[in-house]
């Protein structure tokens, strides 16, 4: 398959836009291979302990930021690693959407983690590789 580019306009929720796209195009498995653009109100999860089982905390960043990296996977829940499945609260979502983001804020400060929420600021282009 070919790489798909999704343009998410300002104000739209990034994860929801990606999920809406894959559902509308009947894509069940895909790799998120990158993104470019600006975002705001990002919330990420990060581990708080290095011992299993995985425990995470959600960290909000309300500042506008530039996305410097995004990667992930989208798949049916039954294909998901049970250890990851245990820490994802959105089980009502029809697919497992596992996306990591790295972004830069004012002053060149970087942050990152598992993308929980965030909106496109000007716009975000996400690149998917359907499987």
PDB file of C-alpha atoms in Angstrom:
ATOM      1  CA  UNK A   1       0.000   0.000   0.000  1.00  0.00           C
ATOM      2  CA  UNK A   2       0.980   3.617  -0.419  1.00  0.00           C
ATOM      3  CA  UNK A   3       1.531   6.247   2.244  1.00  0.00           C
ATOM      4  CA  UNK A   4      -1.626   8.237   3.012  1.00  0.00           C
ATOM      5  CA  UNK A   5      -1.505  11.898   4.017  1.00  0.00           C
ATOM      6  CA  UNK A   6      -4.255  13.235   6.284  1.00  0.00           C
ATOM      7  CA  UNK A   7      -4.559  17.003   6.735  1.00  0.00           C
ATOM      8  CA  UNK A   8      -6.183  17.938  10.041  1.00  0.00           C
ATOM      9  CA  UNK A   9      -7.443  21.543  10.068  1.00  0.00           C
ATOM     10  CA  UNK A  10      -7.080  23.983  12.955  1.00  0.00           C
ATOM     11  CA  UNK A  11      -9.191  23.180  15.992  1.00  0.00           C
ATOM     12  CA  UNK A  12      -9.774  19.511  15.239  1.00  0.00           C
ATOM     13  CA  UNK A  13      -8.787  16.801  17.713  1.00  0.00           C
ATOM     14  CA  UNK A  14      -5.790  14.939  16.246  1.00  0.00           C
ATOM     15  CA  UNK A  15      -6.500  11.391  17.494  1.00  0.00           C
ATOM     16  CA  UNK A  16     -10.185  11.656  16.570  1.00  0.00           C
ATOM     17  CA  UNK A  17      -9.361  12.911  13.060  1.00  0.00           C
ATOM     18  CA  UNK A  18      -6.973   9.988  12.509  1.00  0.00           C
ATOM     19  CA  UNK A  19      -9.502   7.477  13.828  1.00  0.00           C
ATOM     20  CA  UNK A  20     -12.322   9.009  11.754  1.00  0.00           C
ATOM     21  CA  UNK A  21     -10.160   8.745   8.631  1.00  0.00           C
ATOM     22  CA  UNK A  22      -9.202   5.094   9.105  1.00  0.00           C
ATOM     23  CA  UNK A  23     -12.772   4.107   9.935  1.00  0.00           C
ATOM     24  CA  UNK A  24     -14.191   5.994   6.929  1.00  0.00           C
ATOM     25  CA  UNK A  25     -11.668   4.280   4.637  1.00  0.00           C
ATOM     26  CA  UNK A  26     -12.126   0.852   6.261  1.00  0.00           C
ATOM     27  CA  UNK A  27      -8.492   0.655   7.319  1.00  0.00           C
ATOM     28  CA  UNK A  28      -8.074  -1.723  10.269  1.00  0.00           C
ATOM     29  CA  UNK A  29      -4.288  -1.835  10.476  1.00  0.00           C
ATOM     30  CA  UNK A  30      -1.950   1.079   9.868  1.00  0.00           C
ATOM     31  CA  UNK A  31       1.357   2.500  10.971  1.00  0.00           C
ATOM     32  CA  UNK A  32       1.626   6.188  11.810  1.00  0.00           C
ATOM     33  CA  UNK A  33       4.988   6.998  10.262  1.00  0.00           C
ATOM     34  CA  UNK A  34       5.190  10.741  10.848  1.00  0.00           C
ATOM     35  CA  UNK A  35       3.513  14.104  11.109  1.00  0.00           C
ATOM     36  CA  UNK A  36       4.277  17.763  10.618  1.00  0.00           C
ATOM     37  CA  UNK A  37       2.453  20.831  11.807  1.00  0.00           C
ATOM     38  CA  UNK A  38       1.496  22.729  14.905  1.00  0.00           C
ATOM     39  CA  UNK A  39      -0.716  21.670  17.777  1.00  0.00           C
ATOM     40  CA  UNK A  40      -2.166  23.001  21.019  1.00  0.00           C
ATOM     41  CA  UNK A  41      -3.569  21.577  24.244  1.00  0.00           C
ATOM     42  CA  UNK A  42      -1.546  18.374  23.937  1.00  0.00           C
ATOM     43  CA  UNK A  43      -1.862  15.793  26.681  1.00  0.00           C
ATOM     44  CA  UNK A  44       0.544  12.859  26.814  1.00  0.00           C
ATOM     45  CA  UNK A  45       1.004   9.845  29.029  1.00  0.00           C
ATOM     46  CA  UNK A  46       4.375   8.865  30.388  1.00  0.00           C
ATOM     47  CA  UNK A  47       5.487   6.009  32.634  1.00  0.00           C
ATOM     48  CA  UNK A  48       5.807   6.797  36.337  1.00  0.00           C
ATOM     49  CA  UNK A  49       7.522   3.556  37.296  1.00  0.00           C
ATOM     50  CA  UNK A  50       9.939   1.208  35.572  1.00  0.00           C
ATOM     51  CA  UNK A  51       8.525  -2.006  37.008  1.00  0.00           C
ATOM     52  CA  UNK A  52       5.649  -3.990  35.486  1.00  0.00           C
ATOM     53  CA  UNK A  53       2.754  -3.630  35.319  1.00  0.00           C
ATOM     54  CA  UNK A  54       3.025  -0.339  33.415  1.00  0.00           C
ATOM     55  CA  UNK A  55       1.735   2.670  35.343  1.00  0.00           C
ATOM     56  CA  UNK A  56       1.353   6.014  33.590  1.00  0.00           C
ATOM     57  CA  UNK A  57       0.393   9.576  34.359  1.00  0.00           C
ATOM     58  CA  UNK A  58      -1.247  12.051  31.998  1.00  0.00           C
ATOM     59  CA  UNK A  59       0.640  15.338  31.551  1.00  0.00           C
ATOM     60  CA  UNK A  60      -1.057  18.337  29.880  1.00  0.00           C
ATOM     61  CA  UNK A  61       0.764  20.979  27.799  1.00  0.00           C
ATOM     62  CA  UNK A  62      -1.499  23.893  26.951  1.00  0.00           C
ATOM     63  CA  UNK A  63       1.072  25.882  24.966  1.00  0.00           C
ATOM     64  CA  UNK A  64       1.176  25.878  21.187  1.00  0.00           C
ATOM     65  CA  UNK A  65       3.874  23.557  19.875  1.00  0.00           C
ATOM     66  CA  UNK A  66       5.492  22.256  16.709  1.00  0.00           C
ATOM     67  CA  UNK A  67       5.315  18.522  16.114  1.00  0.00           C
ATOM     68  CA  UNK A  68       8.820  17.151  15.571  1.00  0.00           C
ATOM     69  CA  UNK A  69       7.907  13.477  15.553  1.00  0.00           C
ATOM     70  CA  UNK A  70       4.935  11.136  15.578  1.00  0.00           C
ATOM     71  CA  UNK A  71       4.804   7.375  15.293  1.00  0.00           C
ATOM     72  CA  UNK A  72       2.344   4.700  16.183  1.00  0.00           C
ATOM     73  CA  UNK A  73       0.091   1.851  15.261  1.00  0.00           C
ATOM     74  CA  UNK A  74      -3.610   1.301  14.719  1.00  0.00           C
ATOM     75  CA  UNK A  75      -5.134  -2.163  14.935  1.00  0.00           C
ATOM     76  CA  UNK A  76      -8.143  -4.152  16.109  1.00  0.00           C
ATOM     77  CA  UNK A  77      -8.210  -4.537  19.911  1.00  0.00           C
ATOM     78  CA  UNK A  78      -7.773  -8.313  19.671  1.00  0.00           C
ATOM     79  CA  UNK A  79      -4.323  -7.776  18.074  1.00  0.00           C
ATOM     80  CA  UNK A  80      -3.182  -5.443  20.854  1.00  0.00           C
ATOM     81  CA  UNK A  81      -0.550  -6.521  23.392  1.00  0.00           C
ATOM     82  CA  UNK A  82      -2.532  -7.278  26.590  1.00  0.00           C
ATOM     83  CA  UNK A  83      -0.084  -5.235  28.697  1.00  0.00           C
ATOM     84  CA  UNK A  84      -0.744  -2.137  26.572  1.00  0.00           C
ATOM     85  CA  UNK A  85      -4.464  -2.840  26.468  1.00  0.00           C
ATOM     86  CA  UNK A  86      -4.535  -2.726  30.272  1.00  0.00           C
ATOM     87  CA  UNK A  87      -3.376   0.920  30.414  1.00  0.00           C
ATOM     88  CA  UNK A  88      -5.604   2.326  27.661  1.00  0.00           C
ATOM     89  CA  UNK A  89      -8.867   3.747  29.028  1.00  0.00           C
ATOM     90  CA  UNK A  90     -10.695   4.179  25.698  1.00  0.00           C
ATOM     91  CA  UNK A  91     -11.867   0.591  25.197  1.00  0.00           C
ATOM     92  CA  UNK A  92     -15.094   1.862  23.607  1.00  0.00           C
ATOM     93  CA  UNK A  93     -13.020   3.027  20.629  1.00  0.00           C
ATOM     94  CA  UNK A  94     -13.505   0.548  17.748  1.00  0.00           C
ATOM     95  CA  UNK A  95      -9.727   0.267  17.132  1.00  0.00           C
ATOM     96  CA  UNK A  96      -6.625   0.418  19.302  1.00  0.00           C
ATOM     97  CA  UNK A  97      -4.942   3.755  18.474  1.00  0.00           C
ATOM     98  CA  UNK A  98      -1.419   3.850  19.929  1.00  0.00           C
ATOM     99  CA  UNK A  99       0.406   7.051  18.966  1.00  0.00           C
ATOM    100  CA  UNK A 100       3.547   8.653  20.385  1.00  0.00           C
ATOM    101  CA  UNK A 101       4.318  12.326  19.825  1.00  0.00           C
ATOM    102  CA  UNK A 102       7.334  14.572  20.315  1.00  0.00           C
ATOM    103  CA  UNK A 103       6.825  18.317  20.173  1.00  0.00           C
ATOM    104  CA  UNK A 104       8.727  21.562  20.774  1.00  0.00           C
ATOM    105  CA  UNK A 105       7.343  24.510  22.743  1.00  0.00           C
ATOM    106  CA  UNK A 106       8.513  28.103  23.064  1.00  0.00           C
ATOM    107  CA  UNK A 107      12.161  28.282  23.995  1.00  0.00           C
ATOM    108  CA  UNK A 108      12.954  25.008  22.261  1.00  0.00           C
ATOM    109  CA  UNK A 109      11.688  22.872  25.138  1.00  0.00           C
ATOM    110  CA  UNK A 110      10.785  19.366  24.001  1.00  0.00           C
ATOM    111  CA  UNK A 111       8.201  17.031  25.450  1.00  0.00           C
ATOM    112  CA  UNK A 112       6.664  13.775  24.375  1.00  0.00           C
ATOM    113  CA  UNK A 113       4.849  10.614  25.267  1.00  0.00           C
ATOM    114  CA  UNK A 114       1.742   8.675  24.364  1.00  0.00           C
ATOM    115  CA  UNK A 115      -0.724  11.052  22.676  1.00  0.00           C
ATOM    116  CA  UNK A 116      -3.976  11.203  24.630  1.00  0.00           C
ATOM    117  CA  UNK A 117      -5.417  14.420  23.227  1.00  0.00           C
ATOM    118  CA  UNK A 118      -4.513  17.570  21.371  1.00  0.00           C
ATOM    119  CA  UNK A 119      -5.825  19.817  18.632  1.00  0.00           C
ATOM    120  CA  UNK A 120      -4.321  21.041  15.405  1.00  0.00           C
ATOM    121  CA  UNK A 121      -3.225  24.666  15.883  1.00  0.00           C
ATOM    122  CA  UNK A 122      -2.790  25.852  12.291  1.00  0.00           C
ATOM    123  CA  UNK A 123      -2.922  22.407  10.708  1.00  0.00           C
ATOM    124  CA  UNK A 124      -1.331  18.989  11.092  1.00  0.00           C
ATOM    125  CA  UNK A 125      -0.434  16.535   8.326  1.00  0.00           C
ATOM    126  CA  UNK A 126      -0.251  12.932   9.472  1.00  0.00           C
ATOM    127  CA  UNK A 127       1.320  10.210   7.337  1.00  0.00           C
ATOM    128  CA  UNK A 128      -0.125   6.692   7.569  1.00  0.00           C
ATOM    129  CA  UNK A 129       0.993   3.459   6.018  1.00  0.00           C
ATOM    130  CA  UNK A 130      -2.038   1.140   5.785  1.00  0.00           C
ATOM    131  CA  UNK A 131      -1.100  -2.506   6.307  1.00  0.00           C
TER     132      UNK A 131
END
